[in-house]
């Protein structure tokens, strides 16, 4: 597994990560309550580490590598890995891959589907709300497939890097 490279991403990458508009109109506390309700429906206990991870992913709206999650939440690395695994199996979070061998995690809101665009120059990540692929998912379900999901990442040069 490739380790997090601070030089590639810059020391302030996650602090500088642009706050993206979040389609959901719920306040953070309501979003956390919804997430905890989903956790209980998945027959998982609400533990301090699970609550901490969900709260972090809800507040910061972005895909984060395990190293950043470890710095900003409770628990040791092994506990965080196990907790992320259980949250992923329950459908509350999902892994995001940008083709750089770094696994990132973000909260999965079933009411808000999006993709990502990553700048090739500065590695800035933005969310793309529009998804024409939902139609294809429905077609696959009609064909008998279940648990159909998709993930798309676009790679481009952002407007700031184009002008600079």
Short mmCIF file of C-alpha atoms in Angstrom, two decimals:
data_model
loop_
_atom_site.label_atom_id
_atom_site.label_comp_id
_atom_site.label_asym_id
_atom_site.label_seq_id
_atom_site.Cartn_x
_atom_site.Cartn_y
_atom_site.Cartn_z
CA UNK A 1 0.00 0.00 0.00
CA UNK A 2 1.33 3.42 -0.93
CA UNK A 3 1.84 5.81 1.95
CA UNK A 4 0.40 9.29 2.10
CA UNK A 5 2.82 11.69 0.44
CA UNK A 6 2.75 15.07 2.19
CA UNK A 7 4.92 16.67 -0.52
CA UNK A 8 2.57 15.76 -3.37
CA UNK A 9 -0.55 17.02 -1.66
CA UNK A 10 1.00 19.90 0.23
CA UNK A 11 0.95 20.29 3.98
CA UNK A 12 -2.30 22.29 3.96
CA UNK A 13 -4.18 20.26 1.33
CA UNK A 14 -7.04 19.23 3.59
CA UNK A 15 -7.23 22.54 5.44
CA UNK A 16 -7.32 24.30 2.05
CA UNK A 17 -9.81 21.81 0.62
CA UNK A 18 -12.54 24.04 -0.71
CA UNK A 19 -15.85 23.73 1.08
CA UNK A 20 -18.17 22.41 -1.57
CA UNK A 21 -21.86 23.25 -1.47
CA UNK A 22 -23.68 20.33 0.02
CA UNK A 23 -27.01 19.61 -1.62
CA UNK A 24 -28.63 18.46 1.60
CA UNK A 25 -30.22 21.33 3.53
CA UNK A 26 -29.81 19.57 6.87
CA UNK A 27 -27.64 21.12 9.52
CA UNK A 28 -24.62 19.10 10.64
CA UNK A 29 -26.35 17.92 13.81
CA UNK A 30 -29.40 16.69 11.87
CA UNK A 31 -27.14 15.00 9.34
CA UNK A 32 -25.31 13.26 12.19
CA UNK A 33 -28.61 12.12 13.71
CA UNK A 34 -29.65 10.72 10.32
CA UNK A 35 -26.30 8.91 10.04
CA UNK A 36 -26.61 7.49 13.56
CA UNK A 37 -30.13 6.31 12.76
CA UNK A 38 -28.77 4.53 9.67
CA UNK A 39 -26.05 3.02 11.87
CA UNK A 40 -28.67 1.58 14.25
CA UNK A 41 -30.73 0.24 11.33
CA UNK A 42 -27.60 -1.61 10.21
CA UNK A 43 -27.53 -3.23 13.70
CA UNK A 44 -24.32 -1.44 14.68
CA UNK A 45 -23.86 0.18 18.08
CA UNK A 46 -23.24 3.90 18.34
CA UNK A 47 -19.71 3.96 19.75
CA UNK A 48 -17.53 7.04 20.33
CA UNK A 49 -15.21 6.07 17.44
CA UNK A 50 -18.08 5.49 14.99
CA UNK A 51 -19.69 8.77 16.00
CA UNK A 52 -16.35 10.59 15.70
CA UNK A 53 -15.67 9.20 12.21
CA UNK A 54 -19.16 9.93 10.93
CA UNK A 55 -19.09 13.43 12.40
CA UNK A 56 -15.73 14.18 10.74
CA UNK A 57 -16.82 12.87 7.33
CA UNK A 58 -20.14 14.75 7.52
CA UNK A 59 -18.59 18.07 8.54
CA UNK A 60 -15.76 18.10 6.01
CA UNK A 61 -17.62 16.84 2.92
CA UNK A 62 -14.80 15.21 1.08
CA UNK A 63 -12.89 12.06 0.44
CA UNK A 64 -10.05 11.71 2.95
CA UNK A 65 -7.15 9.24 3.22
CA UNK A 66 -6.81 7.19 6.39
CA UNK A 67 -3.88 9.35 7.56
CA UNK A 68 -5.99 12.50 7.62
CA UNK A 69 -8.91 10.71 9.28
CA UNK A 70 -6.53 9.32 11.92
CA UNK A 71 -5.21 12.82 12.70
CA UNK A 72 -8.66 14.35 13.11
CA UNK A 73 -10.64 11.64 14.93
CA UNK A 74 -10.53 9.34 17.95
CA UNK A 75 -8.79 5.99 18.03
CA UNK A 76 -5.65 4.24 16.94
CA UNK A 77 -4.99 3.30 13.32
CA UNK A 78 -6.15 -0.34 13.64
CA UNK A 79 -9.41 0.68 15.33
CA UNK A 80 -10.02 3.30 12.65
CA UNK A 81 -9.43 0.75 9.86
CA UNK A 82 -11.83 -1.71 11.49
CA UNK A 83 -14.43 0.98 12.08
CA UNK A 84 -14.19 2.28 8.51
CA UNK A 85 -14.61 -1.29 7.28
CA UNK A 86 -17.76 -1.81 9.37
CA UNK A 87 -19.20 1.55 8.27
CA UNK A 88 -18.48 0.70 4.64
CA UNK A 89 -20.16 -2.72 4.93
CA UNK A 90 -23.18 -0.96 6.46
CA UNK A 91 -23.32 1.45 3.50
CA UNK A 92 -22.66 4.60 5.53
CA UNK A 93 -19.35 5.42 3.87
CA UNK A 94 -17.61 4.37 0.70
CA UNK A 95 -14.12 4.25 -0.71
CA UNK A 96 -13.03 6.72 -3.36
CA UNK A 97 -10.14 6.03 -5.73
CA UNK A 98 -8.43 8.71 -7.83
CA UNK A 99 -5.92 6.44 -9.58
CA UNK A 100 -3.00 7.27 -7.28
CA UNK A 101 -3.12 4.13 -5.10
CA UNK A 102 -4.43 6.12 -2.13
CA UNK A 103 -7.73 4.92 -0.70
CA UNK A 104 -9.98 7.72 0.47
CA UNK A 105 -13.23 7.55 2.42
CA UNK A 106 -16.30 9.77 2.37
CA UNK A 107 -19.77 9.70 3.83
CA UNK A 108 -22.33 8.01 1.60
CA UNK A 109 -25.65 9.83 1.63
CA UNK A 110 -28.19 7.79 -0.34
CA UNK A 111 -30.06 11.02 -1.14
CA UNK A 112 -27.01 12.80 -2.59
CA UNK A 113 -25.09 11.20 -5.44
CA UNK A 114 -22.06 12.93 -6.91
CA UNK A 115 -18.76 12.42 -8.71
CA UNK A 116 -15.40 14.16 -8.48
CA UNK A 117 -13.18 16.27 -10.72
CA UNK A 118 -9.51 16.39 -9.75
CA UNK A 119 -7.14 19.06 -11.04
CA UNK A 120 -4.09 17.53 -12.73
CA UNK A 121 -1.93 20.48 -11.66
CA UNK A 122 -2.83 21.29 -8.06
CA UNK A 123 -4.83 18.15 -7.04
CA UNK A 124 -7.84 20.23 -5.96
CA UNK A 125 -10.99 18.10 -5.71
CA UNK A 126 -14.48 19.38 -6.57
CA UNK A 127 -17.79 17.57 -6.58
CA UNK A 128 -19.89 17.19 -9.72
CA UNK A 129 -23.58 16.98 -8.81
CA UNK A 130 -25.05 16.06 -12.20
CA UNK A 131 -25.03 12.36 -13.08
CA UNK A 132 -26.39 11.07 -16.39
CA UNK A 133 -25.37 7.51 -15.44
CA UNK A 134 -28.29 6.98 -13.05
CA UNK A 135 -30.34 5.90 -16.08
CA UNK A 136 -27.83 3.10 -16.78
CA UNK A 137 -28.01 1.93 -13.16
CA UNK A 138 -31.78 1.59 -13.47
CA UNK A 139 -31.36 -0.37 -16.70
CA UNK A 140 -28.97 -2.79 -14.98
CA UNK A 141 -31.47 -3.24 -12.15
CA UNK A 142 -34.18 -4.04 -14.71
CA UNK A 143 -31.80 -6.68 -16.11
CA UNK A 144 -31.73 -8.34 -12.68
CA UNK A 145 -28.52 -6.91 -11.23
CA UNK A 146 -28.64 -5.82 -7.58
CA UNK A 147 -26.55 -3.49 -5.43
CA UNK A 148 -25.66 -1.51 -8.56
CA UNK A 149 -23.33 1.43 -7.94
CA UNK A 150 -20.92 3.47 -9.99
CA UNK A 151 -18.17 5.97 -9.36
CA UNK A 152 -16.71 8.40 -11.86
CA UNK A 153 -13.70 10.66 -11.46
CA UNK A 154 -12.82 13.32 -14.00
CA UNK A 155 -9.28 14.63 -14.36
CA UNK A 156 -8.83 18.15 -15.74
CA UNK A 157 -6.99 21.43 -15.16
CA UNK A 158 -8.90 23.81 -12.88
CA UNK A 159 -9.57 27.45 -13.82
CA UNK A 160 -7.00 28.73 -11.28
CA UNK A 161 -4.22 26.60 -12.77
CA UNK A 162 -5.21 27.59 -16.32
CA UNK A 163 -4.83 31.28 -15.51
CA UNK A 164 -1.70 30.89 -13.42
#
